[in-house]
Coordinates of C-alpha atoms in Angstrom, one line a residue:
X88 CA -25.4 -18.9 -21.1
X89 CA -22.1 -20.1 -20.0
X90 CA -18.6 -19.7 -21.3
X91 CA -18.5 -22.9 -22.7
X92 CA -21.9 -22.8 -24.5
X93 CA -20.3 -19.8 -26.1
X94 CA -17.2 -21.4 -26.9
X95 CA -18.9 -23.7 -29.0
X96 CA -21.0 -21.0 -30.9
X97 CA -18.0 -18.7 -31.5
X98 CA -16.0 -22.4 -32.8
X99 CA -18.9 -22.8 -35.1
X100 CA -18.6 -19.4 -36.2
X101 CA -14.8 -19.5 -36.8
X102 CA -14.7 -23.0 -39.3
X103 CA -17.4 -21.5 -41.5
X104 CA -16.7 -18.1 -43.3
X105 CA -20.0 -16.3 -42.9
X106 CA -21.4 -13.6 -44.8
X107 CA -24.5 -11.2 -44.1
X108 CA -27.2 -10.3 -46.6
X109 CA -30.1 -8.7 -45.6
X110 CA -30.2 -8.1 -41.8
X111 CA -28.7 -11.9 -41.1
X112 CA -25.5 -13.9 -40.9
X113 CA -25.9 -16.8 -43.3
X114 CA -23.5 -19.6 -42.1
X115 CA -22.2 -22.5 -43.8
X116 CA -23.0 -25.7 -42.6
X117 CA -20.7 -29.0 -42.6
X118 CA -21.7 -32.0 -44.8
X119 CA -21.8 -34.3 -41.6
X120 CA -25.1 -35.4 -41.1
X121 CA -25.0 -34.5 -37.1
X122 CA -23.7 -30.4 -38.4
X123 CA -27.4 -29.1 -38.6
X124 CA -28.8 -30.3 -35.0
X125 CA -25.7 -29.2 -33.7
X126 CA -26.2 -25.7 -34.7
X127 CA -29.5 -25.8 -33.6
X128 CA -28.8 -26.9 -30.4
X129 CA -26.0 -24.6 -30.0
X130 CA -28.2 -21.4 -31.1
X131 CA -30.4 -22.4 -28.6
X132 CA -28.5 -22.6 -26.2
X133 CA -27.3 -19.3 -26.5
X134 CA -30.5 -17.6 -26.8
X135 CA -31.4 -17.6 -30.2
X136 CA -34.9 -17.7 -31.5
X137 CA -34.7 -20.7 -33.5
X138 CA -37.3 -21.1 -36.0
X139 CA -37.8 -24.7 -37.7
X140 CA -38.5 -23.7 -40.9
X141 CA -36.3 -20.4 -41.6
X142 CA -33.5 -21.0 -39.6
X143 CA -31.6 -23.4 -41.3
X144 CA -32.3 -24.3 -44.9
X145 CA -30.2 -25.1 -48.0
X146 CA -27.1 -25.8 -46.5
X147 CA -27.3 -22.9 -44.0
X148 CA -27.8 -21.5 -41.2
X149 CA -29.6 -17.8 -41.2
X150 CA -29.2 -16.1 -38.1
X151 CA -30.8 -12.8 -37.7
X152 CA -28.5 -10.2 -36.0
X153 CA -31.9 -8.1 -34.7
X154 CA -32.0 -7.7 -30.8
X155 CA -35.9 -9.5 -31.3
X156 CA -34.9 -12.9 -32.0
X157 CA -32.3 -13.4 -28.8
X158 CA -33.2 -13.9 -25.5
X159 CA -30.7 -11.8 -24.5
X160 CA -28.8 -8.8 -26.8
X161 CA -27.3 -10.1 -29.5
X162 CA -23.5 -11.2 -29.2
X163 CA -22.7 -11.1 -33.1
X164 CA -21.4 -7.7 -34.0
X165 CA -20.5 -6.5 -37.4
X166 CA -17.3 -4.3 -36.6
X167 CA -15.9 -3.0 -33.8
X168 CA -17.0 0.3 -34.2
X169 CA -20.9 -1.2 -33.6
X170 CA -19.7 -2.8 -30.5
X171 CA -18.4 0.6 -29.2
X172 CA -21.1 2.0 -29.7
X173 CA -23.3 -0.3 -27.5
X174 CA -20.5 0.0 -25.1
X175 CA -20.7 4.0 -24.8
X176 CA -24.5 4.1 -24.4
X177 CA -24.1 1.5 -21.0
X178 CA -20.4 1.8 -19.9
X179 CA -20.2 -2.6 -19.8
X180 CA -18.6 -3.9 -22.3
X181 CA -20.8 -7.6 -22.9
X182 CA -19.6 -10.2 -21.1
X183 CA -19.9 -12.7 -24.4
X184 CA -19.7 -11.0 -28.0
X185 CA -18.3 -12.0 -31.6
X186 CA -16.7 -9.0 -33.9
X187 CA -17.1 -10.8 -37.7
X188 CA -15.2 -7.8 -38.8
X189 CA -11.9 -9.8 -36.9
X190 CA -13.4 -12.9 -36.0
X191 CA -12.4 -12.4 -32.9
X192 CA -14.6 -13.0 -29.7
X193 CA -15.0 -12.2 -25.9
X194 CA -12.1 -14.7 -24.8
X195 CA -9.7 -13.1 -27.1
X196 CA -6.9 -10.8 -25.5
X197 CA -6.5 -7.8 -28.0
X198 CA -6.0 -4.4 -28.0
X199 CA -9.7 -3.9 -29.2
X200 CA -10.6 -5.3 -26.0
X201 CA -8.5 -4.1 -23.8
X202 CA -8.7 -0.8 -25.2
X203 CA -13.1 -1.2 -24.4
X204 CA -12.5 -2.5 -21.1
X205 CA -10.6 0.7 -20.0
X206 CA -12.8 2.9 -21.4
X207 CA -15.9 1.6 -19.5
X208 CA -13.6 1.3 -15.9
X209 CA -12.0 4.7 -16.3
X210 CA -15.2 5.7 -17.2
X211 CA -16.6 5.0 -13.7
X212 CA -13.7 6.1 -12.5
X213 CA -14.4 9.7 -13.4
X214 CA -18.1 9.6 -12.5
X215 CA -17.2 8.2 -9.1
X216 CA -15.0 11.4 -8.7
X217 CA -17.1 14.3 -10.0
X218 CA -19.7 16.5 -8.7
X219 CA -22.2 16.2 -10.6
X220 CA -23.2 13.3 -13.4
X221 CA -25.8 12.5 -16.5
X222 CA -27.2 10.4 -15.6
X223 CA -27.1 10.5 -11.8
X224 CA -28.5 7.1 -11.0
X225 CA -26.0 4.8 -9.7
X226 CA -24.7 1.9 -11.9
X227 CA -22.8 1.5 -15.4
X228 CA -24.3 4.0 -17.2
X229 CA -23.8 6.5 -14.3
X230 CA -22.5 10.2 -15.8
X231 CA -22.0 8.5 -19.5
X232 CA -23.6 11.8 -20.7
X233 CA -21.7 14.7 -19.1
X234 CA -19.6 15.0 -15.9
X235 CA -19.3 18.3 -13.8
X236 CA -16.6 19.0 -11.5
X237 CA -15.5 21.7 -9.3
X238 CA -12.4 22.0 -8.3
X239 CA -10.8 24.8 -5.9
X240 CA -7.4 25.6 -6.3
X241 CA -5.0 28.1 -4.9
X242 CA -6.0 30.2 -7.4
X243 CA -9.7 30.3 -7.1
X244 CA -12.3 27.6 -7.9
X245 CA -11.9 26.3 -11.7
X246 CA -15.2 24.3 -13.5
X247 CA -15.1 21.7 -16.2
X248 CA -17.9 19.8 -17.5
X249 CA -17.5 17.3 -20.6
X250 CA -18.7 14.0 -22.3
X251 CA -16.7 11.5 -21.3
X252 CA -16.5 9.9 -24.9
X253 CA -14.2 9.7 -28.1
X254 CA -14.5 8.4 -31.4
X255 CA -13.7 4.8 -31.9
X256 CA -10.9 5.6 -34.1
X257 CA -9.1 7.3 -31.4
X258 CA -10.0 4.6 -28.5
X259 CA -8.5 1.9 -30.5
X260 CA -4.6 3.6 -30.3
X261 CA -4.7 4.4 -26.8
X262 CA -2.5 2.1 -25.1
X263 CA -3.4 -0.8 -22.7
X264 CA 0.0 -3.2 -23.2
X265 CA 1.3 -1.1 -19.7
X266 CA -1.3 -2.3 -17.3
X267 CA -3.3 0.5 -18.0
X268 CA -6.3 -1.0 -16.6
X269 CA -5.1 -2.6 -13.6
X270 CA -4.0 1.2 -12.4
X271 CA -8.0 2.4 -13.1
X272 CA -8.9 -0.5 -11.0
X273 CA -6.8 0.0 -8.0
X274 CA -7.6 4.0 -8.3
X275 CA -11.2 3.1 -8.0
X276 CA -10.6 0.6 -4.8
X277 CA -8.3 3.5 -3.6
X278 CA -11.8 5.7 -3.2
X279 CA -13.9 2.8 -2.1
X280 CA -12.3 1.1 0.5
X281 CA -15.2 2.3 3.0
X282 CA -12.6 3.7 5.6
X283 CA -12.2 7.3 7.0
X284 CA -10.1 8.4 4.3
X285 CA -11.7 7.6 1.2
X286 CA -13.2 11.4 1.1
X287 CA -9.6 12.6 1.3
X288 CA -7.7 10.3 -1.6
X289 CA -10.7 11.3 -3.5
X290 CA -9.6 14.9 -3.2
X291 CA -6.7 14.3 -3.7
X292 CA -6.8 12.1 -7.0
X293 CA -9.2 15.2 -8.1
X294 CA -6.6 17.5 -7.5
X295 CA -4.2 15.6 -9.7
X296 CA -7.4 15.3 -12.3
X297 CA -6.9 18.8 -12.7
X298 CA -3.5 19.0 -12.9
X299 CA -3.2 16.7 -16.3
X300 CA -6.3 18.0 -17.9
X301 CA -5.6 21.5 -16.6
X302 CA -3.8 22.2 -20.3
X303 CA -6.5 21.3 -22.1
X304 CA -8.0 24.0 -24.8
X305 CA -11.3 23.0 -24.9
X306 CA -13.6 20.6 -22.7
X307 CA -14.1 18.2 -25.3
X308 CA -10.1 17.5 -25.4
X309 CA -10.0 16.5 -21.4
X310 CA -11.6 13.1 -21.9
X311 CA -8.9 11.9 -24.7
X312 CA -6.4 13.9 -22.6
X313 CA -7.0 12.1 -19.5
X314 CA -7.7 7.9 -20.9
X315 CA -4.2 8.6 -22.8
X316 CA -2.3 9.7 -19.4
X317 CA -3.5 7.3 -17.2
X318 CA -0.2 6.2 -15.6
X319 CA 1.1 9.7 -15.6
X320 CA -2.6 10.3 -13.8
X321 CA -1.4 7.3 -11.0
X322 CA 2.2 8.5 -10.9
X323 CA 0.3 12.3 -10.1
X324 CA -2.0 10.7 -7.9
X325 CA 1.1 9.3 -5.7
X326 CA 2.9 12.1 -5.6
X327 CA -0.1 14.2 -4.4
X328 CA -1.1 11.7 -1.8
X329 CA 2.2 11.6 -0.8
X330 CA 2.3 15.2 -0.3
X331 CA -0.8 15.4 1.4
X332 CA 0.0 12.8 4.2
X333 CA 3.9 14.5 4.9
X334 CA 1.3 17.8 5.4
X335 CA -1.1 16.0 7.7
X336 CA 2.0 15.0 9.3
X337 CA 3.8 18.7 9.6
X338 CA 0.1 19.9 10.4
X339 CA -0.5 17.3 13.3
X340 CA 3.0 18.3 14.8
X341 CA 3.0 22.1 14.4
X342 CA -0.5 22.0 16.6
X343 CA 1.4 20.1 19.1
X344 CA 3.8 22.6 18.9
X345 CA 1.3 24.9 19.7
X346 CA -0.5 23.3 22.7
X347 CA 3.0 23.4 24.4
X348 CA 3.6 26.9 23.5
X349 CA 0.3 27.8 25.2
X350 CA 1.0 25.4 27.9
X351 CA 4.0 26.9 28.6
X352 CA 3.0 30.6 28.4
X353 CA 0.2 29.9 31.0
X354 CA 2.9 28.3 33.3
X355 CA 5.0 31.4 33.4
X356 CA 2.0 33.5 33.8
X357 CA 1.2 31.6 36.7
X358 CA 4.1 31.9 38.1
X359 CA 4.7 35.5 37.8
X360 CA 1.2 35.9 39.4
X361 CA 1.6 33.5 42.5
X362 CA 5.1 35.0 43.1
X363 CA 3.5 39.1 42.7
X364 CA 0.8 37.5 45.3
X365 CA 3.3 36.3 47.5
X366 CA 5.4 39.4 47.7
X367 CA 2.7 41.5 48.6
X368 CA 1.9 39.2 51.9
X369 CA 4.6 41.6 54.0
X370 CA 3.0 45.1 53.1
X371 CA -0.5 43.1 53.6
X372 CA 0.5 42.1 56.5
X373 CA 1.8 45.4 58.0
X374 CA -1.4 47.0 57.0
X375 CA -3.4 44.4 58.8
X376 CA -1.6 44.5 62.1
X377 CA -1.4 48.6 62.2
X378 CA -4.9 48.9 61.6
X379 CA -6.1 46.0 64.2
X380 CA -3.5 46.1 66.9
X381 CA -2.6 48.7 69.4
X382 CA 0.9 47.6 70.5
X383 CA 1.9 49.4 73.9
X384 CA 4.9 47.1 75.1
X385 CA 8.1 46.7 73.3
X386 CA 7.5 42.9 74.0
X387 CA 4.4 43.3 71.5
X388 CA 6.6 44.9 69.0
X389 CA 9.6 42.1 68.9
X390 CA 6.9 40.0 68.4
X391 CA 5.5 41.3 65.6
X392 CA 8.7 42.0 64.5
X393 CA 9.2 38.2 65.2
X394 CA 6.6 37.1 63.1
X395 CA 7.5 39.7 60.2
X396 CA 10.7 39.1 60.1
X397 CA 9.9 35.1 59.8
X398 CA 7.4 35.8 57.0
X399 CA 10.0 38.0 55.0
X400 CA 11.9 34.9 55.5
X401 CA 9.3 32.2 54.0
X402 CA 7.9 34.9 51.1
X403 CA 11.5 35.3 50.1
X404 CA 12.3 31.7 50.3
X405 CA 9.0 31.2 47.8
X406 CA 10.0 33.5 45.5
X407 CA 13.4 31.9 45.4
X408 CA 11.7 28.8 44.7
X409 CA 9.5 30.6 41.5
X410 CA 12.7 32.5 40.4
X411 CA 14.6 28.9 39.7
X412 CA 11.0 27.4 38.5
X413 CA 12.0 30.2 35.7
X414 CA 15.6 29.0 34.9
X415 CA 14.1 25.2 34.9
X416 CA 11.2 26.2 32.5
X417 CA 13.7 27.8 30.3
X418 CA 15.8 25.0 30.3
X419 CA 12.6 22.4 29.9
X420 CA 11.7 24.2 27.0
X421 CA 15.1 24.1 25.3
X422 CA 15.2 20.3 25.3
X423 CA 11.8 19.7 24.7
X424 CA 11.8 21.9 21.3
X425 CA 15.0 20.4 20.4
X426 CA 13.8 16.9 19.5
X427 CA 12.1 18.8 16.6
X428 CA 15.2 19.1 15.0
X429 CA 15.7 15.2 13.8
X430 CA 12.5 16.0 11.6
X431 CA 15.5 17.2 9.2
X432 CA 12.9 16.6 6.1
X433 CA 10.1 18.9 7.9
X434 CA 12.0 22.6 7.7
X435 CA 8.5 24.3 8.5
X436 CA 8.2 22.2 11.8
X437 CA 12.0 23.1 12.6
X438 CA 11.2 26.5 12.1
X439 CA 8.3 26.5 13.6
X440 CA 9.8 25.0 16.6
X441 CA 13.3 27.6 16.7
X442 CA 10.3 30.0 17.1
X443 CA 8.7 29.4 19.7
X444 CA 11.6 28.8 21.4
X445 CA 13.0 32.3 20.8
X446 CA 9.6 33.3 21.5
X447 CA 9.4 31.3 25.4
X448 CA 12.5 32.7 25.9
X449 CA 12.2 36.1 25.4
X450 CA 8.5 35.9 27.5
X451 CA 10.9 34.4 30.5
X452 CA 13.1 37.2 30.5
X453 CA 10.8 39.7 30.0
X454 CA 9.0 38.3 32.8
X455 CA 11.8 37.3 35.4
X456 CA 12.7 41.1 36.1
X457 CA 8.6 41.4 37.2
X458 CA 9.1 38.7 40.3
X459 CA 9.5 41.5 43.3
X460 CA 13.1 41.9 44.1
X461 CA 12.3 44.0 47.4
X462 CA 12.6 40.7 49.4
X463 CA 15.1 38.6 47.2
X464 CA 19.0 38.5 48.1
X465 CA 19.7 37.6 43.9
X466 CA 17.3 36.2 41.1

């Protein structure tokens, strides 16, 4: 069937003023002489068992509204109410269907519609976003049943499970004139966009799930709760999201943060422990040349004096060199911390930063006074 066959069917439908009696919809036909092949070329077309002697007799057309004599399901639909509840058993609402209780069909734009149409996407919605579903299988239908979620908080780990259903009376006044359903729709692309971070805005639209439905008194209010807050549920959604990437970002710098503060600590300590190994090169070396040489002219001893007196010279001139390594590190870390301090919206990673500053600093001048000063004109 195509939209146009069904045009013509739901025309035919709307110039007659049919009744039912007995299980079928007894249409009038038109005087013209063409009206009756019409029909029947119409209901066939549409998938309609047509029978040659039954189905149109005495003026009319009797069309049987069991699912038996069509093709497909049957498109006719008494009220509204009956067409919900197809519509909750499979979560699709028909592509082609008539409500006699309106006259109003598939290609009509109402708030009936609408308001099915929204309950079968945000319907998915939710079973794409809980833990557990009834059924599981994938498709329409999946977690039309029950839902389970679990959902951790700060303040433990919180559990809801509910039927994700309402009574057609209270569907019909929930409001779609505000684009309702084109927000479902672009939260369900939002978690199936097949990149990296659909796991994470899935969190994070559970998170604001909780949040709306967290008032709730009982589970069987959340489902009612939730379809009639659906752009307070995007505007919570953003908002969370938003939150969550300016902490990815604060998390991403305060670990670089970190790295430098290690790099930084090892540097000193480095430092420190070339410059401890360099002053202990004169005493070394005094031990080394009293145990292994025997020094019997005074020529020997200016020699060795010599040769001490030009070490002293090259340790202190090294330890010089490690004491203004020190005074560089301390101002290298100074400016390098300070560029945190643009971040003016991010007051944990200026914090953060002032921190380790304070904390460099004070590891530099604890440290400084533990360079050997034996063999150093000033530090």
């Amino acid at each position: 069937m195509n939209s146009e066959i069904f045009q013509s069917f739901v025309s035919i439908l709307r110039k007659s003023s049919p009744s039912i009696s007995d299980g079928e919809l007894k249409v009038p036909l038109p005087s013209e002489a063409t009206a009756s092949q019409m029909v029947e070329d119409t209901l066939k077309d549409v998938g309609y068992s047509f029978d040659e002697v039954r189905t149109i007799r005495q003026g009319y057309a009797n069309i049987s509204l069991s699912a038996a004599s069509w093709s497909g399901t049957c498109p006719i639909h008494k009220s509204w109410a009956d067409l919900f509840s197809i519509v909750e058993n499979t979560s699709k609402l028909p592509s082609y269907f008539y409500v006699l209780e309106t006259n109003q069909s598939s290609f009509d734009d109402t708030q009936n519609k609408r308001a099915l149409e929204l309950f079968c996407s945000f319907r998915q919605l939710l079973a794409s976003l809980a833990d557990q579903c009834e059924p599981p299988q994938d498709g329409c239908a999946k977690g039309s049943r029950k839902l389970f979620y679990i959902i951790e908080t700060d303040d433990g780990v919180t559990k809801y499970d509910f039927k994700p259903t309402l009574k057609w009376s209270e569907l019909k006044e929930i409001p779609t004139e505000n684009g309702q359903l084109s927000l479902v729709e672009k939260l369900r692309k939002l978690i199936a966009l097949g990149d990296s971070q659909d796991s994470e805005r899935r969190s994070v639209m559970r998170s604001a799930f909780h949040e709306i439905i967290s008032a709730c008194h009982s589970n069987s209010e959340i489902f009612k709760r939730i379809l009639g807050s659906i752009e307070n549920f995007h505007k919570r959604y953003e908002e969370h999201h938003d939150l969550f990437v300016r902490r990815f970002s604060i998390n991403k710098v305060l670990h670089e943060i970190n790295e430098k503060d290690l790099t930084y600590t090892s540097k000193i300590n480095e430092i420190l422990s070339s410059a401890q190994n360099k002053a202990l090169t004169i005493p070394g070396a005094l031990i080394v040349i009293g145990a292994v040489m025997k020094i019997d002219q005074v020529v020997d001893g200016i020699a060795v004096a010599i040769g001490m007196l030009i070490t002293t010279v090259i340790v202190h001139r090294s330890l010089d060199v490690h004491n203004s390594t020190f005074k560089h590190i301390e101002k290298q870390v100074t400016a390098e911390f300070k560029q945190y301090d643009v971040l003016n919206e991010k007051v944990e990673i200026r914090q953060r930063a002032q921190q380790t500053i304070k904390e460099l600093s004070d590891l530099l001048d604890s440290k400084r006074p533990m360079i050997p000063r034996g063999v150093l004109v000033s530090v």
